[in-house]
XYZ file of C-alpha atoms in Angstrom:
242
model
C 196.400 49.223 34.771
C 193.814 46.668 33.740
C 195.587 43.720 35.282
C 198.267 44.933 37.743
C 199.080 41.428 38.970
C 200.204 40.155 35.551
C 201.405 43.449 34.078
C 203.749 44.242 36.969
C 205.172 40.721 36.957
C 205.930 41.090 33.258
C 207.390 44.546 33.923
C 209.637 43.060 36.641
C 210.997 40.412 34.257
C 211.839 43.104 31.683
C 213.596 45.167 34.343
C 215.702 42.173 35.345
C 216.654 41.581 31.704
C 217.735 45.230 31.404
C 219.615 45.030 34.676
C 221.565 41.966 33.548
C 222.617 43.872 30.426
C 223.842 46.719 32.650
C 225.767 44.261 34.832
C 227.310 42.744 31.722
C 228.656 46.157 30.685
C 230.095 46.658 34.163
C 231.685 43.210 34.075
C 233.404 43.876 30.738
C 234.767 47.200 32.014
C 236.181 45.456 35.072
C 237.779 42.814 32.837
C 239.500 45.477 30.727
C 240.879 47.146 33.849
C 242.003 43.821 35.316
C 243.870 42.691 32.185
C 245.597 46.076 31.965
C 246.570 46.115 35.625
C 250.233 46.308 36.631
C 249.592 43.432 39.011
C 248.928 41.080 36.092
C 251.577 38.791 34.627
C 253.669 39.952 31.685
C 251.847 37.400 29.500
C 248.494 38.997 30.353
C 249.715 42.523 29.714
C 251.302 41.523 26.392
C 248.056 39.877 25.249
C 246.087 42.981 26.250
C 248.518 45.320 24.495
C 247.889 43.526 21.198
C 244.519 45.284 21.145
C 245.291 48.282 23.351
C 244.063 50.907 20.885
C 240.775 49.049 20.420
C 240.306 48.597 24.175
C 240.742 52.338 24.699
C 237.811 52.969 22.343
C 235.806 50.107 23.855
C 236.288 51.429 27.389
C 235.208 54.919 26.346
C 232.054 53.650 24.632
C 231.054 50.988 27.172
C 231.506 53.385 30.095
C 229.205 55.967 28.505
C 226.562 53.368 27.616
C 226.786 51.972 31.147
C 226.207 55.397 32.723
C 223.242 56.213 30.468
C 221.575 52.832 31.034
C 222.171 52.878 34.794
C 220.876 56.433 35.087
C 217.664 55.516 33.235
C 217.238 52.369 35.293
C 217.346 54.367 38.546
C 215.497 57.457 37.318
C 212.650 58.902 39.346
C 211.052 60.398 36.234
C 211.405 57.661 33.592
C 208.215 55.680 32.979
C 210.166 52.428 32.873
C 212.615 52.258 35.767
C 213.138 50.426 39.037
C 211.714 53.322 41.030
C 208.679 53.504 38.749
C 208.095 49.778 39.245
C 208.355 50.074 43.042
C 205.891 52.966 43.023
C 203.367 50.985 40.964
C 203.895 47.791 42.985
C 203.199 49.719 46.190
C 200.076 51.256 44.693
C 198.757 47.855 43.595
C 200.099 45.800 46.524
C 196.709 44.233 47.213
C 196.247 43.115 43.611
C 199.783 41.748 43.406
C 199.072 38.906 45.863
C 202.711 38.423 46.876
C 203.804 35.371 48.815
C 206.215 35.081 51.705
C 209.866 34.470 51.032
C 210.013 30.783 50.168
C 213.572 30.539 51.469
C 212.371 31.006 55.047
C 209.097 29.032 54.992
C 208.367 25.376 54.353
C 204.799 26.329 53.418
C 204.679 29.541 51.397
C 202.106 31.917 52.946
C 200.450 34.783 51.110
C 201.814 38.113 52.234
C 199.543 40.841 53.561
C 199.506 44.024 51.455
C 200.653 46.049 54.472
C 203.715 43.814 54.860
C 204.535 44.008 51.172
C 204.252 47.803 51.191
C 206.667 47.909 54.145
C 209.184 45.886 52.116
C 208.805 48.293 49.195
C 209.190 51.307 51.507
C 212.436 49.809 52.819
C 213.691 49.285 49.267
C 212.844 52.873 48.326
C 214.682 54.050 51.441
C 217.737 52.018 50.440
C 217.748 53.660 47.010
C 217.245 57.118 48.547
C 220.299 56.509 50.738
C 222.274 56.156 47.486
C 221.112 59.508 46.075
C 224.629 60.969 46.254
C 225.908 58.211 43.977
C 222.924 58.281 41.621
C 223.166 62.085 41.334
C 226.816 61.765 40.282
C 225.857 59.144 37.689
C 223.159 61.478 36.389
C 225.636 64.374 36.273
C 228.019 62.320 34.133
C 225.150 61.450 31.802
C 223.709 64.980 31.539
C 226.871 67.084 31.501
C 229.274 64.937 29.498
C 227.184 62.572 27.381
C 223.588 63.599 26.595
C 224.042 67.381 26.829
C 227.705 68.342 26.698
C 228.345 71.098 29.228
C 230.406 74.002 27.841
C 232.747 73.710 30.828
C 233.770 70.204 29.823
C 233.752 70.932 26.086
C 236.319 73.680 26.670
C 238.355 71.314 28.850
C 238.341 73.888 31.647
C 236.954 71.304 34.016
C 237.016 67.584 34.540
C 233.780 65.661 35.025
C 235.760 62.950 36.813
C 237.101 65.396 39.412
C 233.881 67.382 39.776
C 231.723 64.263 40.137
C 234.099 61.459 41.157
C 232.667 57.964 40.848
C 234.488 55.180 42.654
C 234.094 51.476 41.914
C 233.023 50.658 45.510
C 230.193 53.208 45.220
C 228.862 51.630 42.038
C 229.366 48.105 43.387
C 227.427 48.989 46.545
C 224.586 50.477 44.516
C 224.353 47.410 42.297
C 224.416 45.112 45.312
C 221.350 46.934 46.627
C 219.592 46.508 43.281
C 220.491 42.805 43.312
C 218.726 42.468 46.639
C 215.656 44.444 45.596
C 215.088 42.614 42.315
C 215.819 39.222 43.851
C 213.390 39.798 46.722
C 210.489 40.795 44.480
C 211.170 37.959 42.066
C 210.870 35.487 44.937
C 207.758 37.124 46.357
C 205.921 37.482 43.047
C 207.206 34.594 40.952
C 207.982 32.061 43.674
C 211.500 31.261 42.513
C 215.066 32.366 42.975
C 216.722 34.378 40.217
C 220.420 34.355 39.369
C 221.548 37.929 38.849
C 225.110 36.989 37.955
C 226.209 37.313 34.341
C 227.688 33.985 33.319
C 229.014 33.734 29.789
C 232.141 32.365 28.129
C 231.642 34.642 25.128
C 233.333 37.641 26.662
C 236.542 39.635 26.859
C 238.222 37.177 29.232
C 237.796 34.357 26.707
C 239.139 36.508 23.867
C 242.236 37.589 25.775
C 242.830 34.122 27.215
C 243.021 32.770 23.648
C 245.301 35.646 22.633
C 247.564 34.867 25.586
C 247.616 31.184 24.630
C 248.640 32.072 21.076
C 251.420 34.346 22.343
C 252.769 31.459 24.409
C 252.486 28.877 21.642
C 254.272 31.026 19.054
C 257.286 31.225 21.387
C 257.375 27.498 22.082
C 260.675 26.661 20.385
C 260.230 22.938 20.945
C 257.219 23.111 18.589
C 259.054 25.304 16.106
C 261.892 22.776 15.909
C 259.292 20.170 14.935
C 258.148 22.281 11.993
C 255.486 24.467 13.594
C 255.353 27.791 11.731
C 253.302 30.425 13.639
C 253.409 32.791 10.653
C 251.309 30.354 8.592
C 248.408 30.583 11.029
C 247.965 34.339 10.838
C 247.451 34.366 7.069
C 243.920 35.047 5.853
C 244.236 32.299 3.247
C 245.530 29.661 5.688
C 244.662 26.099 4.742
C 245.643 23.095 6.875
C 248.013 20.690 5.223
C 246.739 17.273 4.308
C 248.067 14.570 6.544
């Protein structure tokens, strides 16, 4: 690296952007499950069932993309991954010139390379402690997505039973990544970073509007006043002049 200080900061920002995309996929999967849950109201389930066939395909595709992206992000061999970044940041700790965590100091001190390397070593240890989970994610990617294993092609085995992945395992792994990325962003860029995906252009908004329409079209007080729901679903609908 010609300029590790700037290059690794830029690399970190790109990793965070990728990570937010991964979190967005996870969030949409959780929304699909939540809307289809038996604990939801009948209105919610009815709205979801209007697009049930589509959501089956969406879940299948999003889940596979999520696993591939997450596996690459945590890979020990990919040239652009969180582990690769930690390895390079440790190697160039002196050039990085990190600062202390501004949340705990009124005056932000520069961090000694030895201290910064210790933080990185702790982060690597945290990821290593999750190897069982990451290996299962990699198995899903390698055996059922990227290179389809004959065992699963012949349906003689189930990838889900052979390598079970539970939501709490994935949530715990992502919580660790939140902490790692947030810590380095503060130390290297001197600011806090929001690693929560906040958007109103998502599945929840779509299904909330569908639910609202289902309620409105059964509002008989409106129908008695001349409201005709059937008019609004026509492709050539034009509002009447008042």
